[in-house]
């Protein structure tokens, strides 16, 4: 390999290339941009990474990732404490919360049941969900798992487990995505949208 | 804005989103991945950023960015010391060096002449180039500027300035990119490739 820069810059590029969305080329571009903007980008980023790394925790109530424990969502008393929204991953929690239509609490499962990958109920935070649904004055559990085979299997399993708890168990609606064109949608989505049609 | 995570995580995401190739979405994904892989990605990246930021310098001979000064290229005595390759930016230096076909030294101009943006010869490292071409036993200067209008204008200007120095001034060949399809090439490239045709 030619050496047009030092091995420490090489190491930085290799670390950047591990981030999702950054390949080797954009990792090099990022590194160069930071080398040029040392004080406005590079040093603040290093500081932010250190700050967050030192304090990041998994919220013991909902499974969110935050620098607080309980996390900002669980601590927010303005939120509806009677509704739990069950998601697969923290990314889903953040995505739902960005939409600003849901104002309740969350529960991060940590994945889906998967016979293929050997993921059973004990590998997910199912016990925590059952406990929370039973104990915290929860009225409704919204299952917001992905519309994949594994996600839907897990939804059915959770609905069964929650059946005795007395809470209302609901799931996200299936249908045509807003802005979606019928011609590009799969048959399953079209069938679901037709079945769930409503009066205008 | 909803608060599903702390403001320090928000700040980290905003800093990541400034990197080229990372939008807000992939910055969030990157942050989340790092939060999950704290010890294998987040802490090493923070350390690498701090290490490099503390020692990054502009090579006073060629303008390369490195943690050494003179940089690794200028210090490498196995390189052909009689050839200078003139590039616009450090990224071009790195790109040429990755191709492993050029084994000489470089000179980073820092941009191109541009009447529109008010960039004159004094804003670029032209004086340094003239000095190096005159003084260091240089035999050939290869102009490797971009094939843009500004790049070519700058090439012509540099060729004139270097005319009296006695060094051989050459430029990269124009032609069909390797793997390129004629049908998708512009007329200028096709005309240049035709003019510069060679016997097979």
mmCIF file of C-alpha atoms in Angstrom:
data_model
loop_
_atom_site.group_PDB
_atom_site.id
_atom_site.type_symbol
_atom_site.label_atom_id
_atom_site.label_comp_id
_atom_site.label_asym_id
_atom_site.label_seq_id
_atom_site.Cartn_x
_atom_site.Cartn_y
_atom_site.Cartn_z
ATOM 1 C CA UNK A 1 0.000 0.000 0.000
ATOM 2 C CA UNK A 2 1.241 3.494 -0.789
ATOM 3 C CA UNK A 3 1.662 5.790 2.196
ATOM 4 C CA UNK A 4 0.299 9.222 1.329
ATOM 5 C CA UNK A 5 -0.661 9.787 4.988
ATOM 6 C CA UNK A 6 0.168 8.416 8.399
ATOM 7 C CA UNK A 7 -1.153 5.189 9.887
ATOM 8 C CA UNK A 8 -3.193 7.120 12.469
ATOM 9 C CA UNK A 9 -5.151 8.822 9.682
ATOM 10 C CA UNK A 10 -5.562 5.373 8.101
ATOM 11 C CA UNK A 11 -6.948 4.047 11.362
ATOM 12 C CA UNK A 12 -9.402 6.941 11.589
ATOM 13 C CA UNK A 13 -10.612 6.215 8.037
ATOM 14 C CA UNK A 14 -11.063 2.523 8.825
ATOM 15 C CA UNK A 15 -13.102 3.344 11.936
ATOM 16 C CA UNK A 16 -15.270 5.820 10.013
ATOM 17 C CA UNK A 17 -15.831 3.222 7.262
ATOM 18 C CA UNK A 18 -17.509 0.968 9.853
ATOM 19 C CA UNK A 19 -20.408 3.409 10.311
ATOM 20 C CA UNK A 20 -23.577 2.450 8.425
ATOM 21 C CA UNK A 21 -23.935 4.531 5.253
ATOM 22 C CA UNK A 22 -20.214 5.306 5.029
ATOM 23 C CA UNK A 23 -18.141 3.179 2.648
ATOM 24 C CA UNK A 24 -14.364 3.508 2.252
ATOM 25 C CA UNK A 25 -14.730 6.393 -0.212
ATOM 26 C CA UNK A 26 -16.993 8.566 1.937
ATOM 27 C CA UNK A 27 -14.948 7.630 5.012
ATOM 28 C CA UNK A 28 -11.913 9.156 3.266
ATOM 29 C CA UNK A 29 -13.921 12.228 2.296
ATOM 30 C CA UNK A 30 -15.205 12.575 5.855
ATOM 31 C CA UNK A 31 -11.713 12.234 7.284
ATOM 32 C CA UNK A 32 -10.339 14.857 4.891
ATOM 33 C CA UNK A 33 -13.160 17.270 5.622
ATOM 34 C CA UNK A 34 -12.556 16.859 9.335
ATOM 35 C CA UNK A 35 -8.804 17.321 8.904
ATOM 36 C CA UNK A 36 -9.564 20.631 7.239
ATOM 37 C CA UNK A 37 -12.178 21.672 9.807
ATOM 38 C CA UNK A 38 -10.350 20.437 12.858
ATOM 39 C CA UNK A 39 -11.751 22.868 15.399
ATOM 40 C CA UNK A 40 -15.320 23.106 14.115
ATOM 41 C CA UNK A 41 -15.978 19.398 13.409
ATOM 42 C CA UNK A 42 -13.218 17.024 14.476
ATOM 43 C CA UNK A 43 -12.638 18.115 18.068
ATOM 44 C CA UNK A 44 -16.367 18.635 18.854
ATOM 45 C CA UNK A 45 -17.179 15.191 17.429
ATOM 46 C CA UNK A 46 -14.445 13.552 19.511
ATOM 47 C CA UNK A 47 -15.753 15.322 22.602
ATOM 48 C CA UNK A 48 -19.383 14.386 21.885
ATOM 49 C CA UNK A 49 -18.412 10.745 21.348
ATOM 50 C CA UNK A 50 -16.492 10.651 24.606
ATOM 51 C CA UNK A 51 -19.295 12.410 26.510
ATOM 52 C CA UNK A 52 -21.978 10.053 25.259
ATOM 53 C CA UNK A 53 -19.816 6.914 25.527
ATOM 54 C CA UNK A 54 -19.142 7.681 29.177
ATOM 55 C CA UNK A 55 -22.827 7.978 30.066
ATOM 56 C CA UNK A 56 -24.821 5.824 27.656
ATOM 57 C CA UNK A 57 -27.145 3.321 29.331
ATOM 58 C CA UNK A 58 -30.038 1.031 28.490
ATOM 59 C CA UNK A 59 -33.221 2.275 30.170
ATOM 60 C CA UNK A 60 -34.175 -0.465 32.612
ATOM 61 C CA UNK A 61 -37.875 0.240 32.177
ATOM 62 C CA UNK A 62 -38.357 0.381 28.394
ATOM 63 C CA UNK A 63 -35.028 -0.649 26.829
ATOM 64 C CA UNK A 64 -34.397 2.720 25.131
ATOM 65 C CA UNK A 65 -30.777 3.851 24.779
ATOM 66 C CA UNK A 66 -30.067 7.147 26.529
ATOM 67 C CA UNK A 67 -27.644 8.994 28.761
ATOM 68 C CA UNK A 68 -30.348 8.948 31.466
ATOM 69 C CA UNK A 69 -31.803 5.934 33.261
ATOM 70 C CA UNK A 70 -34.830 5.891 33.271
ATOM 71 C CA UNK A 71 -34.690 7.470 29.822
ATOM 72 C CA UNK A 72 -36.204 10.794 28.711
ATOM 73 C CA UNK A 73 -39.361 9.048 27.480
ATOM 74 C CA UNK A 74 -40.014 7.153 30.719
ATOM 75 C CA UNK A 75 -39.246 10.238 32.828
ATOM 76 C CA UNK A 76 -41.625 12.490 30.876
ATOM 77 C CA UNK A 77 -44.702 12.748 33.116
ATOM 78 C CA UNK A 78 -46.685 14.578 30.406
ATOM 79 C CA UNK A 79 -46.818 11.357 28.431
ATOM 80 C CA UNK A 80 -49.835 9.071 28.613
ATOM 81 C CA UNK A 81 -48.724 6.503 31.208
ATOM 82 C CA UNK A 82 -51.539 4.090 30.353
ATOM 83 C CA UNK A 83 -50.380 3.176 26.832
ATOM 84 C CA UNK A 84 -47.375 1.011 25.923
ATOM 85 C CA UNK A 85 -46.111 0.814 22.337
ATOM 86 C CA UNK A 86 -44.061 -2.353 21.701
ATOM 87 C CA UNK A 87 -41.274 -1.978 19.105
ATOM 88 C CA UNK A 88 -38.482 -4.272 17.926
ATOM 89 C CA UNK A 89 -35.531 -1.910 18.151
ATOM 90 C CA UNK A 90 -34.518 1.458 19.595
ATOM 91 C CA UNK A 91 -34.419 2.846 16.040
ATOM 92 C CA UNK A 92 -38.164 2.096 15.747
ATOM 93 C CA UNK A 93 -38.825 3.940 19.024
ATOM 94 C CA UNK A 94 -36.969 7.002 17.749
ATOM 95 C CA UNK A 95 -38.782 6.817 14.385
ATOM 96 C CA UNK A 96 -42.242 6.615 15.985
ATOM 97 C CA UNK A 97 -41.396 9.416 18.380
ATOM 98 C CA UNK A 98 -40.270 11.662 15.505
ATOM 99 C CA UNK A 99 -43.700 11.288 13.910
ATOM 100 C CA UNK A 100 -45.101 13.135 16.955
ATOM 101 C CA UNK A 101 -48.456 11.325 16.800
ATOM 102 C CA UNK A 102 -47.860 8.983 19.709
ATOM 103 C CA UNK A 103 -47.573 10.414 23.211
ATOM 104 C CA UNK A 104 -47.452 7.279 25.352
ATOM 105 C CA UNK A 105 -44.638 5.064 26.617
ATOM 106 C CA UNK A 106 -42.617 2.457 24.753
ATOM 107 C CA UNK A 107 -41.258 -1.010 25.267
ATOM 108 C CA UNK A 108 -38.266 -2.197 23.218
ATOM 109 C CA UNK A 109 -38.314 -5.975 22.666
ATOM 110 C CA UNK A 110 -34.793 -6.168 21.283
ATOM 111 C CA UNK A 111 -35.719 -8.143 18.162
ATOM 112 C CA UNK A 112 -38.294 -10.685 17.013
ATOM 113 C CA UNK A 113 -38.861 -14.336 17.650
ATOM 114 C CA UNK A 114 -37.078 -16.329 14.979
ATOM 115 C CA UNK A 115 -36.980 -20.101 14.767
ATOM 116 C CA UNK A 116 -34.295 -19.827 12.062
ATOM 117 C CA UNK A 117 -31.931 -17.735 14.173
ATOM 118 C CA UNK A 118 -32.841 -19.554 17.390
ATOM 119 C CA UNK A 119 -34.373 -16.488 19.061
ATOM 120 C CA UNK A 120 -36.942 -17.493 21.670
ATOM 121 C CA UNK A 121 -39.077 -15.474 24.127
ATOM 122 C CA UNK A 122 -36.301 -15.587 26.743
ATOM 123 C CA UNK A 123 -33.889 -13.821 24.368
ATOM 124 C CA UNK A 124 -36.277 -10.850 24.089
ATOM 125 C CA UNK A 125 -37.615 -8.526 26.768
ATOM 126 C CA UNK A 126 -40.980 -10.329 26.843
ATOM 127 C CA UNK A 127 -41.059 -10.903 30.609
ATOM 128 C CA UNK A 128 -40.552 -7.160 31.192
ATOM 129 C CA UNK A 129 -43.489 -6.393 28.888
ATOM 130 C CA UNK A 130 -45.822 -8.836 30.662
ATOM 131 C CA UNK A 131 -44.824 -7.319 34.022
ATOM 132 C CA UNK A 132 -45.356 -3.758 32.866
ATOM 133 C CA UNK A 133 -48.708 -4.604 31.272
ATOM 134 C CA UNK A 134 -49.858 -6.219 34.530
ATOM 135 C CA UNK A 135 -48.522 -3.749 37.034
ATOM 136 C CA UNK A 136 -48.351 -0.135 35.931
ATOM 137 C CA UNK A 137 -51.967 0.804 35.309
ATOM 138 C CA UNK A 138 -51.551 0.102 31.595
ATOM 139 C CA UNK A 139 -54.804 0.155 29.616
ATOM 140 C CA UNK A 140 -53.569 -0.471 26.064
ATOM 141 C CA UNK A 141 -50.588 -2.227 24.469
ATOM 142 C CA UNK A 142 -49.953 -1.231 20.831
ATOM 143 C CA UNK A 143 -47.942 -3.834 18.905
ATOM 144 C CA UNK A 144 -45.789 -1.828 16.465
ATOM 145 C CA UNK A 145 -43.509 -4.575 15.176
ATOM 146 C CA UNK A 146 -42.301 -4.631 11.587
ATOM 147 C CA UNK A 147 -44.708 -6.035 8.998
ATOM 148 C CA UNK A 148 -42.330 -8.913 8.286
ATOM 149 C CA UNK A 149 -43.055 -12.611 8.824
ATOM 150 C CA UNK A 150 -40.983 -12.648 12.028
ATOM 151 C CA UNK A 151 -42.508 -9.376 13.225
ATOM 152 C CA UNK A 152 -46.055 -10.631 12.688
ATOM 153 C CA UNK A 153 -45.305 -14.001 14.289
ATOM 154 C CA UNK A 154 -43.990 -12.166 17.324
ATOM 155 C CA UNK A 155 -47.098 -9.942 17.379
ATOM 156 C CA UNK A 156 -49.374 -12.991 17.487
ATOM 157 C CA UNK A 157 -47.277 -14.538 20.244
ATOM 158 C CA UNK A 158 -47.367 -11.350 22.329
ATOM 159 C CA UNK A 159 -51.117 -10.938 21.811
ATOM 160 C CA UNK A 160 -51.621 -14.451 23.198
ATOM 161 C CA UNK A 161 -49.340 -13.852 26.162
ATOM 162 C CA UNK A 162 -51.123 -10.575 26.944
ATOM 163 C CA UNK A 163 -54.635 -12.037 26.578
ATOM 164 C CA UNK A 164 -54.996 -12.773 30.309
ATOM 165 C CA UNK A 165 -53.688 -9.409 31.508
ATOM 166 C CA UNK A 166 -56.912 -7.553 30.780
ATOM 167 C CA UNK A 167 -55.234 -4.805 28.705
ATOM 168 C CA UNK A 168 -56.470 -3.859 25.252
ATOM 169 C CA UNK A 169 -53.991 -5.207 22.662
ATOM 170 C CA UNK A 170 -53.926 -3.395 19.316
ATOM 171 C CA UNK A 171 -51.625 -3.398 16.275
ATOM 172 C CA UNK A 172 -50.630 -0.836 13.634
ATOM 173 C CA UNK A 173 -52.929 -0.712 10.600
ATOM 174 C CA UNK A 174 -51.810 -2.238 7.312
ATOM 175 C CA UNK A 175 -52.526 -0.302 4.136
ATOM 176 C CA UNK A 176 -51.273 1.919 1.361
ATOM 177 C CA UNK A 177 -48.336 4.098 2.556
ATOM 178 C CA UNK A 178 -49.096 7.822 2.311
ATOM 179 C CA UNK A 179 -47.711 8.959 -1.045
ATOM 180 C CA UNK A 180 -47.509 5.354 -2.255
ATOM 181 C CA UNK A 181 -48.569 4.380 -5.783
ATOM 182 C CA UNK A 182 -50.844 1.355 -6.094
ATOM 183 C CA UNK A 183 -48.972 0.097 -9.146
ATOM 184 C CA UNK A 184 -45.800 -0.379 -7.085
ATOM 185 C CA UNK A 185 -47.395 -2.039 -4.062
ATOM 186 C CA UNK A 186 -47.310 -5.769 -3.414
ATOM 187 C CA UNK A 187 -50.475 -7.881 -3.443
ATOM 188 C CA UNK A 188 -50.402 -8.408 0.314
ATOM 189 C CA UNK A 189 -50.505 -4.676 1.024
ATOM 190 C CA UNK A 190 -53.264 -4.107 -1.535
ATOM 191 C CA UNK A 191 -55.332 -6.948 -0.080
ATOM 192 C CA UNK A 192 -54.871 -5.598 3.458
ATOM 193 C CA UNK A 193 -55.805 -2.074 2.359
ATOM 194 C CA UNK A 194 -58.950 -3.394 0.638
ATOM 195 C CA UNK A 195 -60.015 -5.463 3.638
ATOM 196 C CA UNK A 196 -59.549 -2.495 5.984
ATOM 197 C CA UNK A 197 -61.292 -0.002 3.677
ATOM 198 C CA UNK A 198 -63.355 2.702 5.384
ATOM 199 C CA UNK A 199 -66.207 5.067 4.510
ATOM 200 C CA UNK A 200 -65.078 8.462 3.179
ATOM 201 C CA UNK B 1 -39.555 18.278 19.225
ATOM 202 C CA UNK B 2 -40.209 15.026 21.090
ATOM 203 C CA UNK B 3 -37.446 13.917 23.442
ATOM 204 C CA UNK B 4 -36.840 10.218 23.001
ATOM 205 C CA UNK B 5 -33.176 10.666 23.939
ATOM 206 C CA UNK B 6 -30.932 13.187 25.666
ATOM 207 C CA UNK B 7 -29.634 16.403 24.135
ATOM 208 C CA UNK B 8 -26.069 15.056 24.150
ATOM 209 C CA UNK B 9 -27.121 12.202 21.861
ATOM 210 C CA UNK B 10 -28.899 14.813 19.723
ATOM 211 C CA UNK B 11 -25.698 16.829 19.520
ATOM 212 C CA UNK B 12 -23.735 13.746 18.489
ATOM 213 C CA UNK B 13 -26.257 13.034 15.712
ATOM 214 C CA UNK B 14 -26.057 16.627 14.480
ATOM 215 C CA UNK B 15 -22.251 16.477 14.358
ATOM 216 C CA UNK B 16 -22.322 13.156 12.498
ATOM 217 C CA UNK B 17 -24.834 14.566 10.002
ATOM 218 C CA UNK B 18 -22.238 17.167 8.992
ATOM 219 C CA UNK B 19 -19.947 14.498 7.538
ATOM 220 C CA UNK B 20 -20.113 14.169 3.743
ATOM 221 C CA UNK B 21 -22.199 11.158 2.752
ATOM 222 C CA UNK B 22 -24.136 11.075 6.031
ATOM 223 C CA UNK B 23 -27.585 12.672 6.064
ATOM 224 C CA UNK B 24 -29.768 12.975 9.179
ATOM 225 C CA UNK B 25 -31.091 9.436 8.746
ATOM 226 C CA UNK B 26 -27.730 7.686 8.443
ATOM 227 C CA UNK B 27 -26.346 9.913 11.206
ATOM 228 C CA UNK B 28 -29.072 8.526 13.480
ATOM 229 C CA UNK B 29 -28.292 4.969 12.369
ATOM 230 C CA UNK B 30 -24.581 5.566 12.943
ATOM 231 C CA UNK B 31 -25.194 7.007 16.387
ATOM 232 C CA UNK B 32 -27.410 4.076 17.346
ATOM 233 C CA UNK B 33 -24.906 1.530 16.072
ATOM 234 C CA UNK B 34 -22.177 3.231 18.051
ATOM 235 C CA UNK B 35 -24.339 3.362 21.179
ATOM 236 C CA UNK B 36 -24.726 -0.391 20.876
ATOM 237 C CA UNK B 37 -21.044 -1.022 20.109
ATOM 238 C CA UNK B 38 -19.627 1.447 22.576
ATOM 239 C CA UNK B 39 -16.330 -0.253 23.275
ATOM 240 C CA UNK B 40 -15.574 -1.551 19.785
ATOM 241 C CA UNK B 41 -16.530 1.522 17.742
ATOM 242 C CA UNK B 42 -17.466 4.598 19.766
ATOM 243 C CA UNK B 43 -14.514 4.852 22.151
ATOM 244 C CA UNK B 44 -11.869 3.909 19.521
ATOM 245 C CA UNK B 45 -13.323 6.487 17.118
ATOM 246 C CA UNK B 46 -13.249 9.212 19.778
ATOM 247 C CA UNK B 47 -9.648 8.305 20.576
ATOM 248 C CA UNK B 48 -8.597 8.261 16.920
ATOM 249 C CA UNK B 49 -10.242 11.651 16.345
ATOM 250 C CA UNK B 50 -8.461 13.155 19.332
ATOM 251 C CA UNK B 51 -5.108 11.617 18.352
ATOM 252 C CA UNK B 52 -5.274 12.880 14.795
ATOM 253 C CA UNK B 53 -6.703 16.293 15.728
ATOM 254 C CA UNK B 54 -3.839 16.880 18.124
ATOM 255 C CA UNK B 55 -1.180 16.197 15.499
ATOM 256 C CA UNK B 56 -2.625 17.045 12.071
ATOM 257 C CA UNK B 57 -0.518 19.467 10.044
ATOM 258 C CA UNK B 58 -0.214 20.777 6.502
ATOM 259 C CA UNK B 59 3.051 19.570 4.931
ATOM 260 C CA UNK B 60 5.069 22.717 4.298
ATOM 261 C CA UNK B 61 6.679 21.229 1.202
ATOM 262 C CA UNK B 62 3.749 19.796 -0.772
ATOM 263 C CA UNK B 63 0.562 20.878 1.030
ATOM 264 C CA UNK B 64 -0.537 17.318 1.918
ATOM 265 C CA UNK B 65 -2.433 16.829 5.193
ATOM 266 C CA UNK B 66 -0.690 14.474 7.593
ATOM 267 C CA UNK B 67 0.343 13.919 11.186
ATOM 268 C CA UNK B 68 3.960 14.323 10.031
ATOM 269 C CA UNK B 69 5.639 17.431 8.618
ATOM 270 C CA UNK B 70 7.157 16.912 6.068
ATOM 271 C CA UNK B 71 4.463 14.360 5.205
ATOM 272 C CA UNK B 72 4.926 10.635 4.526
ATOM 273 C CA UNK B 73 5.135 11.261 0.766
ATOM 274 C CA UNK B 74 7.827 13.945 0.996
ATOM 275 C CA UNK B 75 9.810 11.902 3.529
ATOM 276 C CA UNK B 76 9.792 8.733 1.408
ATOM 277 C CA UNK B 77 13.277 8.635 -0.150
ATOM 278 C CA UNK B 78 12.331 5.684 -2.401
ATOM 279 C CA UNK B 79 10.128 8.052 -4.392
ATOM 280 C CA UNK B 80 11.358 9.659 -7.593
ATOM 281 C CA UNK B 81 12.497 13.084 -6.374
ATOM 282 C CA UNK B 82 12.714 14.526 -9.906
ATOM 283 C CA UNK B 83 8.988 14.447 -10.699
ATOM 284 C CA UNK B 84 6.288 16.723 -9.235
ATOM 285 C CA UNK B 85 2.604 15.982 -9.759
ATOM 286 C CA UNK B 86 0.423 19.086 -9.339
ATOM 287 C CA UNK B 87 -3.091 18.435 -7.967
ATOM 288 C CA UNK B 88 -5.931 20.690 -6.846
ATOM 289 C CA UNK B 89 -6.751 19.135 -3.504
ATOM 290 C CA UNK B 90 -5.395 16.671 -0.954
ATOM 291 C CA UNK B 91 -8.181 14.254 -1.973
ATOM 292 C CA UNK B 92 -6.682 14.146 -5.489
ATOM 293 C CA UNK B 93 -3.246 13.378 -4.048
ATOM 294 C CA UNK B 94 -4.671 10.477 -2.052
ATOM 295 C CA UNK B 95 -6.635 9.215 -5.086
ATOM 296 C CA UNK B 96 -3.575 9.261 -7.393
ATOM 297 C CA UNK B 97 -1.453 7.609 -4.742
ATOM 298 C CA UNK B 98 -4.015 4.836 -4.304
ATOM 299 C CA UNK B 99 -3.710 3.998 -8.009
ATOM 300 C CA UNK B 100 -0.074 3.026 -7.279
ATOM 301 C CA UNK B 101 1.131 4.005 -10.758
ATOM 302 C CA UNK B 102 2.850 7.238 -9.770
ATOM 303 C CA UNK B 103 5.925 7.083 -7.571
ATOM 304 C CA UNK B 104 7.072 10.716 -7.551
ATOM 305 C CA UNK B 105 6.295 13.705 -5.340
ATOM 306 C CA UNK B 106 3.202 15.894 -5.258
ATOM 307 C CA UNK B 107 2.295 19.533 -5.000
ATOM 308 C CA UNK B 108 -1.169 20.528 -3.725
ATOM 309 C CA UNK B 109 -2.350 23.835 -5.216
ATOM 310 C CA UNK B 110 -5.299 24.242 -2.887
ATOM 311 C CA UNK B 111 -7.851 24.881 -5.640
ATOM 312 C CA UNK B 112 -8.020 26.405 -9.110
ATOM 313 C CA UNK B 113 -7.905 29.905 -10.477
ATOM 314 C CA UNK B 114 -11.436 31.222 -10.757
ATOM 315 C CA UNK B 115 -12.376 34.674 -11.970
ATOM 316 C CA UNK B 116 -15.951 34.053 -10.788
ATOM 317 C CA UNK B 117 -14.954 33.223 -7.205
ATOM 318 C CA UNK B 118 -12.132 35.776 -7.179
ATOM 319 C CA UNK B 119 -9.377 33.170 -6.765
ATOM 320 C CA UNK B 120 -6.063 34.493 -8.140
ATOM 321 C CA UNK B 121 -2.548 32.967 -8.238
ATOM 322 C CA UNK B 122 -1.750 34.444 -4.818
ATOM 323 C CA UNK B 123 -4.620 32.497 -3.251
ATOM 324 C CA UNK B 124 -3.091 29.200 -4.417
ATOM 325 C CA UNK B 125 0.283 27.658 -3.654
ATOM 326 C CA UNK B 126 1.698 28.731 -7.053
ATOM 327 C CA UNK B 127 4.788 30.459 -5.696
ATOM 328 C CA UNK B 128 5.756 27.288 -3.840
ATOM 329 C CA UNK B 129 5.425 25.273 -7.051
ATOM 330 C CA UNK B 130 7.641 27.671 -9.039
ATOM 331 C CA UNK B 131 10.242 27.537 -6.259
ATOM 332 C CA UNK B 132 10.224 23.749 -6.075
ATOM 333 C CA UNK B 133 10.382 23.398 -9.878
ATOM 334 C CA UNK B 134 13.405 25.738 -9.957
ATOM 335 C CA UNK B 135 15.321 24.504 -6.973
ATOM 336 C CA UNK B 136 14.992 20.833 -6.142
ATOM 337 C CA UNK B 137 16.484 19.090 -9.180
ATOM 338 C CA UNK B 138 13.008 18.602 -10.623
ATOM 339 C CA UNK B 139 12.966 17.308 -14.214
ATOM 340 C CA UNK B 140 9.223 16.990 -14.892
ATOM 341 C CA UNK B 141 6.049 18.650 -13.614
ATOM 342 C CA UNK B 142 2.869 16.678 -14.319
ATOM 343 C CA UNK B 143 -0.269 18.831 -14.282
ATOM 344 C CA UNK B 144 -3.014 16.603 -12.867
ATOM 345 C CA UNK B 145 -5.789 19.168 -12.363
ATOM 346 C CA UNK B 146 -9.433 18.291 -12.907
ATOM 347 C CA UNK B 147 -10.685 18.311 -16.501
ATOM 348 C CA UNK B 148 -13.024 21.197 -15.707
ATOM 349 C CA UNK B 149 -12.931 24.665 -17.259
ATOM 350 C CA UNK B 150 -11.256 26.120 -14.154
ATOM 351 C CA UNK B 151 -8.864 23.179 -13.904
ATOM 352 C CA UNK B 152 -7.781 23.515 -17.520
ATOM 353 C CA UNK B 153 -7.439 27.311 -17.280
ATOM 354 C CA UNK B 154 -5.195 26.812 -14.271
ATOM 355 C CA UNK B 155 -3.171 24.188 -16.156
ATOM 356 C CA UNK B 156 -2.525 26.621 -19.011
ATOM 357 C CA UNK B 157 -1.544 29.347 -16.558
ATOM 358 C CA UNK B 158 0.866 27.039 -14.709
ATOM 359 C CA UNK B 159 2.399 25.790 -17.979
ATOM 360 C CA UNK B 160 3.165 29.401 -18.931
ATOM 361 C CA UNK B 161 4.627 30.218 -15.540
ATOM 362 C CA UNK B 162 6.804 27.100 -15.663
ATOM 363 C CA UNK B 163 7.979 27.688 -19.265
ATOM 364 C CA UNK B 164 11.158 29.505 -18.206
ATOM 365 C CA UNK B 165 12.151 27.015 -15.506
ATOM 366 C CA UNK B 166 13.503 24.459 -17.968
ATOM 367 C CA UNK B 167 11.444 21.550 -16.543
ATOM 368 C CA UNK B 168 9.345 19.317 -18.758
ATOM 369 C CA UNK B 169 5.667 20.209 -18.214
ATOM 370 C CA UNK B 170 3.161 17.451 -19.015
ATOM 371 C CA UNK B 171 -0.563 16.899 -18.380
ATOM 372 C CA UNK B 172 -2.798 13.871 -17.850
ATOM 373 C CA UNK B 173 -4.199 12.350 -21.052
ATOM 374 C CA UNK B 174 -7.828 12.911 -22.002
ATOM 375 C CA UNK B 175 -9.752 9.945 -23.345
ATOM 376 C CA UNK B 176 -12.331 7.242 -22.768
ATOM 377 C CA UNK B 177 -12.364 6.151 -19.085
ATOM 378 C CA UNK B 178 -11.470 2.476 -18.645
ATOM 379 C CA UNK B 179 -14.763 0.584 -18.548
ATOM 380 C CA UNK B 180 -16.581 3.589 -20.052
ATOM 381 C CA UNK B 181 -19.227 3.147 -22.755
ATOM 382 C CA UNK B 182 -18.949 5.438 -25.777
ATOM 383 C CA UNK B 183 -22.680 5.952 -25.894
ATOM 384 C CA UNK B 184 -22.657 7.651 -22.486
ATOM 385 C CA UNK B 185 -19.622 9.887 -23.062
ATOM 386 C CA UNK B 186 -19.837 13.569 -23.898
ATOM 387 C CA UNK B 187 -18.687 14.918 -27.270
ATOM 388 C CA UNK B 188 -15.647 16.651 -25.769
ATOM 389 C CA UNK B 189 -14.282 13.404 -24.359
ATOM 390 C CA UNK B 190 -14.949 11.527 -27.603
ATOM 391 C CA UNK B 191 -13.227 14.255 -29.659
ATOM 392 C CA UNK B 192 -10.219 14.231 -27.301
ATOM 393 C CA UNK B 193 -10.011 10.433 -27.429
ATOM 394 C CA UNK B 194 -10.136 10.512 -31.242
ATOM 395 C CA UNK B 195 -7.448 13.196 -31.518
ATOM 396 C CA UNK B 196 -5.152 11.320 -29.158
ATOM 397 C CA UNK B 197 -5.716 7.906 -30.813
ATOM 398 C CA UNK B 198 -2.724 5.603 -30.963
ATOM 399 C CA UNK B 199 -1.604 2.598 -32.993
ATOM 400 C CA UNK B 200 -2.591 -0.756 -31.525
#
